[in-house]
Short mmCIF file of C-alpha atoms and ligand atoms in Angstrom, two decimals:
data_model
loop_
_atom_site.label_atom_id
_atom_site.label_comp_id
_atom_site.label_asym_id
_atom_site.label_seq_id
_atom_site.Cartn_x
_atom_site.Cartn_y
_atom_site.Cartn_z
CA MET A 481 -32.16 2.84 1.03
CA ARG A 482 -33.56 6.17 -1.89
CA ILE A 483 -31.13 6.14 -4.72
CA VAL A 484 -31.22 10.16 -5.89
CA ARG A 485 -29.01 10.81 -9.14
CA THR A 486 -29.30 14.79 -8.79
CA VAL A 487 -26.80 17.19 -6.33
CA GLN A 488 -30.16 19.13 -5.44
CA GLU A 489 -31.57 16.22 -4.32
CA LEU A 490 -28.92 15.06 -2.42
CA ARG A 491 -28.98 17.88 -0.91
CA ARG A 492 -32.15 18.41 0.40
CA GLU A 493 -31.56 15.14 1.86
CA VAL A 494 -29.13 16.09 3.82
CA SER A 495 -30.23 18.91 4.85
CA ASP A 496 -33.46 17.40 6.05
CA TRP A 497 -31.41 15.18 7.98
CA ARG A 498 -29.14 17.96 9.53
CA SER A 499 -32.42 19.95 10.66
CA SER A 500 -33.01 17.14 12.35
CA GLY A 501 -30.25 16.96 14.17
CA PHE A 502 -28.35 13.62 12.20
CA SER A 503 -25.18 13.23 11.76
CA VAL A 504 -24.31 12.38 8.44
CA GLY A 505 -21.09 10.00 6.48
CA LEU A 506 -19.74 9.69 3.66
CA VAL A 507 -18.16 6.75 2.07
CA PRO A 508 -17.32 7.50 -1.76
CA THR A 509 -16.72 4.62 -3.59
CA MET A 510 -16.43 3.84 -7.42
CA GLY A 511 -19.19 0.53 -7.02
CA ALA A 512 -18.13 -2.98 -7.68
CA LEU A 513 -18.80 -3.14 -4.04
CA HIS A 514 -16.42 -5.94 -1.77
CA ALA A 515 -16.16 -6.50 1.95
CA GLY A 516 -13.61 -3.80 1.70
CA HIS A 517 -16.03 -1.07 0.46
CA PHE A 518 -18.81 -2.57 3.49
CA SER A 519 -16.62 -2.34 5.69
CA LEU A 520 -16.19 1.28 5.01
CA VAL A 521 -20.52 1.32 5.24
CA GLU A 522 -20.40 -0.13 9.16
CA ARG A 523 -18.29 2.49 10.34
CA ALA A 524 -20.63 4.90 9.18
CA THR A 525 -23.59 3.28 10.46
CA THR A 526 -21.87 2.60 13.69
CA GLU A 527 -20.87 6.01 14.08
CA THR A 528 -23.47 8.49 12.65
CA ASP A 529 -26.52 8.58 12.31
CA ARG A 530 -27.00 8.78 8.57
CA THR A 531 -25.22 7.25 5.91
CA CYS A 532 -24.82 8.46 2.76
CA VAL A 533 -22.97 6.12 -0.46
CA THR A 534 -21.54 7.35 -3.54
CA LEU A 535 -21.50 5.91 -7.03
CA PHE A 536 -19.60 6.91 -9.01
CA VAL A 537 -16.93 6.53 -11.44
CA ASN A 538 -14.95 9.34 -11.98
CA PRO A 539 -13.67 9.66 -16.07
CA LYS A 540 -10.87 12.16 -14.27
CA GLN A 541 -8.97 9.96 -12.86
CA PHE A 542 -8.75 7.67 -15.11
CA GLY A 543 -5.56 7.87 -17.93
CA PRO A 544 -6.06 7.70 -21.37
CA ASN A 545 -5.08 4.03 -21.45
CA GLU A 546 -6.95 3.05 -18.55
CA ASP A 547 -9.75 0.94 -17.99
CA PHE A 548 -12.17 3.88 -17.86
CA ALA A 549 -14.11 1.56 -20.18
CA VAL A 550 -14.06 -1.82 -19.06
CA TYR A 551 -13.99 -0.66 -14.68
CA PRO A 552 -17.02 -3.17 -13.72
CA ARG A 553 -20.20 -1.66 -12.84
CA ASP A 554 -23.38 -3.24 -11.28
CA GLU A 555 -25.68 -0.40 -9.94
CA GLU A 556 -27.88 -3.01 -8.94
CA ALA A 557 -26.20 -5.19 -7.49
CA ASP A 558 -24.03 -2.84 -4.95
CA ALA A 559 -27.82 -1.28 -4.53
CA GLU A 560 -28.80 -3.98 -3.17
CA ALA A 561 -25.84 -4.90 -0.79
CA LEU A 562 -26.31 -1.66 0.51
CA ARG A 563 -29.39 -1.78 1.13
CA ASP A 564 -28.74 -4.58 3.48
CA ARG A 565 -26.03 -2.64 5.85
CA GLY A 566 -27.54 0.14 6.92
CA ALA A 567 -27.12 2.74 4.33
CA ASN A 568 -29.96 5.07 3.82
CA LEU A 569 -28.95 6.98 0.63
CA LEU A 570 -27.27 6.02 -2.98
CA PHE A 571 -26.03 9.37 -4.94
CA ALA A 572 -25.27 7.75 -8.05
CA PRO A 573 -25.46 10.41 -10.61
CA GLY A 574 -24.52 10.68 -14.02
CA ILE A 575 -21.45 12.21 -15.62
CA ASP A 576 -23.21 15.43 -17.11
CA GLU A 577 -24.32 16.02 -13.42
CA MET A 578 -21.14 15.96 -11.57
CA TYR A 579 -18.95 17.77 -14.90
CA PRO A 580 -21.93 19.66 -16.64
CA GLU A 581 -20.41 21.15 -20.25
CA GLY A 582 -18.57 23.98 -19.35
CA SER A 583 -17.06 22.96 -15.65
CA ALA A 584 -13.89 23.92 -15.71
CA THR A 585 -12.05 24.06 -11.96
CA SER A 586 -10.00 21.10 -10.40
CA VAL A 587 -8.30 20.15 -7.20
CA SER A 588 -4.99 19.72 -7.27
CA VAL A 589 -2.37 18.80 -4.32
CA PRO A 590 1.26 19.54 -5.56
CA GLY A 591 3.95 17.50 -3.57
CA LEU A 592 2.61 14.54 -2.44
CA GLY A 593 -0.02 14.38 -5.01
CA ASP A 594 2.80 14.30 -7.96
CA VAL A 595 4.95 11.81 -6.28
CA LEU A 596 4.73 6.96 -6.55
CA GLU A 597 1.44 6.88 -8.10
CA GLY A 598 0.99 10.19 -9.02
CA GLU A 599 4.61 9.59 -11.17
CA PHE A 600 2.78 6.83 -12.61
CA ARG A 601 -0.68 7.96 -13.02
CA PRO A 602 -0.18 11.57 -14.20
CA GLY A 603 -3.25 13.46 -13.07
CA PHE A 604 -5.03 10.97 -11.08
CA PHE A 605 -4.60 12.70 -7.88
CA THR A 606 -6.07 15.91 -9.48
CA GLY A 607 -9.03 13.90 -10.31
CA VAL A 608 -9.64 12.39 -7.29
CA ALA A 609 -9.33 15.29 -5.58
CA THR A 610 -11.19 17.19 -7.76
CA VAL A 611 -14.22 14.79 -7.52
CA VAL A 612 -13.98 13.91 -4.04
CA SER A 613 -14.28 18.08 -2.78
CA LYS A 614 -17.08 18.07 -5.46
CA LEU A 615 -18.73 14.81 -3.16
CA LEU A 616 -17.91 16.70 -0.03
CA ILE A 617 -19.20 20.35 -0.69
CA GLN A 618 -22.17 18.18 -2.87
CA SER A 619 -22.80 16.28 0.18
CA MET A 620 -21.52 18.38 3.24
CA PRO A 621 -21.04 15.34 6.05
CA HIS A 622 -20.31 15.20 9.24
CA ARG A 623 -17.36 12.87 8.54
CA ALA A 624 -15.90 10.64 5.22
CA TYR A 625 -14.73 7.52 5.16
CA PHE A 626 -12.21 6.64 3.21
CA GLY A 627 -9.82 3.14 2.98
CA GLU A 628 -6.08 2.98 4.06
CA LYS A 629 -6.04 0.48 0.57
CA ASP A 630 -5.39 3.60 -1.24
CA TYR A 631 -3.24 5.00 0.89
CA GLN A 632 -1.78 7.52 -0.38
CA GLN A 633 -5.18 8.81 -1.95
CA LEU A 634 -6.25 9.21 2.42
CA CYS A 635 -3.20 11.26 2.85
CA VAL A 636 -3.90 13.55 -0.70
CA ILE A 637 -7.41 14.00 0.83
CA ARG A 638 -7.25 14.77 4.26
CA ARG A 639 -4.64 17.77 3.10
CA MET A 640 -7.07 18.49 0.60
CA SER A 641 -9.71 18.86 3.37
CA ALA A 642 -7.60 20.73 5.70
CA ASP A 643 -6.25 22.85 3.29
CA LEU A 644 -9.80 23.81 1.52
CA ASP A 645 -10.90 24.14 5.24
CA LEU A 646 -13.68 21.98 4.79
CA PRO A 647 -16.08 20.74 8.12
CA VAL A 648 -15.72 17.62 7.99
CA ASP A 649 -13.63 14.51 9.35
CA ILE A 650 -11.50 12.26 7.18
CA VAL A 651 -11.45 8.89 9.01
CA GLY A 652 -9.13 6.23 7.27
CA CYS A 653 -10.44 2.48 7.84
CA PRO A 654 -8.17 -0.98 7.56
CA ILE A 655 -7.64 -2.60 4.48
CA ILE A 656 -9.81 -5.74 4.40
CA ARG A 657 -8.02 -8.28 2.68
CA GLU A 658 -8.72 -11.82 1.77
CA PRO A 659 -7.37 -14.90 3.53
CA ASP A 660 -4.29 -15.34 1.80
CA GLY A 661 -3.08 -11.61 1.89
CA LEU A 662 -4.48 -10.04 -1.16
CA ALA A 663 -6.31 -6.35 -0.52
CA LEU A 664 -9.55 -6.68 -1.55
CA SER A 665 -9.66 -4.74 -4.97
CA SER A 666 -12.42 -4.36 -7.96
CA ARG A 667 -9.41 -4.48 -9.65
CA ASN A 668 -8.81 -8.35 -8.47
CA ALA A 669 -11.76 -9.40 -10.95
CA TYR A 670 -8.93 -8.93 -14.12
CA LEU A 671 -6.75 -11.52 -12.33
CA SER A 672 -6.56 -15.19 -14.29
CA GLU A 673 -6.57 -17.89 -11.98
CA GLU A 674 -2.16 -18.54 -11.81
CA GLU A 675 -1.75 -14.53 -11.57
CA ARG A 676 -4.32 -14.71 -8.35
CA THR A 677 -2.32 -17.84 -6.61
CA VAL A 678 0.59 -15.11 -7.17
CA ALA A 679 -1.21 -11.90 -6.69
CA PRO A 680 -0.73 -12.41 -2.24
CA ARG A 681 3.10 -12.16 -2.67
CA LEU A 682 2.84 -8.92 -2.94
CA GLN A 683 1.69 -8.05 0.87
CA ALA A 684 4.38 -10.85 1.35
CA ALA A 685 7.14 -8.24 0.35
CA LEU A 686 5.77 -5.14 1.44
CA LYS A 687 5.03 -7.32 5.28
CA TYR A 688 9.07 -8.71 4.41
CA VAL A 689 10.24 -4.71 4.05
CA ALA A 690 8.37 -3.30 7.05
CA ASP A 691 10.06 -6.02 9.20
CA VAL A 692 13.55 -5.12 7.77
CA ALA A 693 12.36 -1.26 7.94
CA GLY A 694 10.85 -1.85 11.66
CA SER A 695 14.44 -3.03 13.01
CA THR A 696 16.34 -0.37 11.41
CA GLY A 697 17.64 -2.78 8.46
CA ASP A 698 19.03 -1.67 5.38
CA HIS A 699 15.05 -1.11 4.35
CA MET A 700 16.46 0.30 0.84
CA ASP A 701 18.23 -2.94 -0.05
CA ALA A 702 15.54 -5.33 1.70
CA ALA A 703 12.84 -3.45 -0.62
CA ARG A 704 15.11 -3.64 -3.74
CA GLY A 705 15.71 -6.91 -3.11
CA ALA A 706 11.81 -8.04 -2.52
CA ALA A 707 11.11 -6.12 -5.96
CA ALA A 708 13.62 -8.17 -7.60
CA GLU A 709 11.68 -11.65 -5.70
CA LEU A 710 8.35 -10.15 -6.82
CA VAL A 711 9.26 -10.39 -11.51
CA GLU A 712 11.04 -14.09 -10.41
CA ALA A 713 8.01 -15.13 -8.59
CA GLY A 714 6.14 -14.13 -11.70
CA PHE A 715 5.03 -10.85 -11.54
CA THR A 716 5.70 -8.41 -14.31
CA SER A 717 7.06 -5.41 -13.20
CA VAL A 718 7.50 -3.10 -10.30
CA ASP A 719 6.44 0.18 -10.66
CA TYR A 720 7.77 1.02 -6.72
CA LEU A 721 8.01 -0.72 -3.66
CA THR A 722 9.56 1.62 -1.04
CA VAL A 723 9.39 2.96 2.37
CA ARG A 724 8.10 6.79 3.20
CA ASP A 725 7.10 8.89 5.94
CA ALA A 726 3.44 7.92 6.64
CA SER A 727 2.14 11.27 6.69
CA SER A 728 4.09 13.59 3.59
CA LEU A 729 5.16 10.17 1.98
CA GLU A 730 8.29 11.41 1.47
CA GLN A 731 12.10 9.33 1.94
CA THR A 732 13.34 10.03 5.11
CA SER A 733 16.19 8.56 7.31
CA ASP A 734 14.81 10.31 10.72
CA PRO A 735 14.76 6.90 12.79
CA SER A 736 12.03 8.81 14.81
CA ALA A 737 9.73 8.87 11.63
CA ASN A 738 6.36 6.69 11.83
CA LEU A 739 7.08 4.90 8.74
CA ARG A 740 5.00 3.21 5.22
CA VAL A 741 5.78 0.63 2.81
CA LEU A 742 4.08 1.02 -0.52
CA ALA A 743 4.27 -0.67 -4.05
CA ALA A 744 2.92 -0.75 -7.24
CA ALA A 745 3.21 -3.65 -8.74
CA TRP A 746 1.57 -5.39 -12.69
CA LEU A 747 0.62 -9.19 -12.66
CA GLY A 748 0.02 -9.05 -16.37
CA LYS A 749 -2.22 -6.52 -17.37
CA THR A 750 -3.55 -5.82 -14.06
CA ARG A 751 -2.24 -3.60 -11.55
CA LEU A 752 -2.25 -4.15 -8.10
CA ILE A 753 -1.20 -1.61 -5.63
CA ASP A 754 -0.85 -2.76 -1.66
CA ASN A 755 0.37 -0.77 1.65
CA VAL A 756 1.53 -2.38 5.35
CA ALA A 757 2.70 -0.13 7.99
CA VAL A 758 6.05 -0.56 9.92
CA GLY A 759 5.99 -1.07 13.64
P1 AMP B 1036 -13.29 2.49 -4.72
O1 AMP B 1036 -14.48 1.94 -5.08
O2 AMP B 1036 -12.13 1.35 -5.13
O3 AMP B 1036 -12.75 4.13 -5.40
O4 AMP B 1036 -12.65 2.79 -3.27
C1 AMP B 1036 -13.65 3.21 -2.21
C2 AMP B 1036 -13.78 3.31 -1.22
O5 AMP B 1036 -13.20 1.72 -1.25
C3 AMP B 1036 -11.51 4.17 -0.59
O6 AMP B 1036 -11.78 4.64 0.02
C4 AMP B 1036 -10.43 2.71 -0.92
O7 AMP B 1036 -9.78 2.76 -0.28
C5 AMP B 1036 -11.73 1.67 -0.23
N1 AMP B 1036 -11.21 -0.01 -0.21
C6 AMP B 1036 -11.41 -0.19 -1.89
N2 AMP B 1036 -10.75 -1.36 -1.38
C7 AMP B 1036 -10.48 -1.97 -0.17
C8 AMP B 1036 -9.97 -2.50 0.81
N3 AMP B 1036 -9.68 -3.66 0.50
N4 AMP B 1036 -9.53 -2.19 2.26
C9 AMP B 1036 -11.00 -0.98 2.58
N5 AMP B 1036 -10.85 0.24 2.10
C10 AMP B 1036 -10.91 -0.31 0.81
#
């Protein structure tokens, strides 16, 4: 597995692959890799001939009071794990390579990018859509792999990619969880031992609300109750716990709509997000 740090090297490698007739899969990450990330890499290596993983902690998607400075970073361990899993290329650019002095353009997805996470993390999805569109244009893969763990992010990236006519298939991959149900996340490392025992309650709350929504019960009431129970169980606060249309992320009363339950909640100083499908 080669490690490259410039867009020029990335382009050269990928264009060599494409001219040899290989299909190319891209897996964008911020590093601190775990089994959730590896599931995307495994899917890419299964479905395409060459897999490129990107590792870039994107400053544009962190708010001023968020954890950019302390976000876990271990490129050496990540590279070794990716090599073992059959990735062919690691693109690990510095900040100046991605955002050279004077760079000014950003990509926004109004609507989808303004609700839920967008409400609590203003600017977050503009940061995500900007970096992901750059990575897709830089590498020109046939397919790009994203986790349903960040469900709204997946919706925003699908919208952005369709709107910009990017010639890439966006592939959503299932959430990988700990045996007790906690969705794997690089930020789980912030949890204390006690918080870690409470954390799986988030998925349990989502499943409960999904069951109510699936049996055409009053899911608004169930969501309010589940949020209150999370706080009783030890969560510090709940930013949102809500049932939405699975594509538009709007509230809907259409009984035939495909639904998703999504939540973000604080456990001490750690913010956890998770979601489950209805039905
Ligand atoms: P991140 O490094 O947090 O930006 O995540 C990189 C990619 O891995 C994103 O597409 C995430 O949705 C995906 N991912 C993170 N955690 C998981 C998980 N537990 N299961 C599946 N995919 C995940």
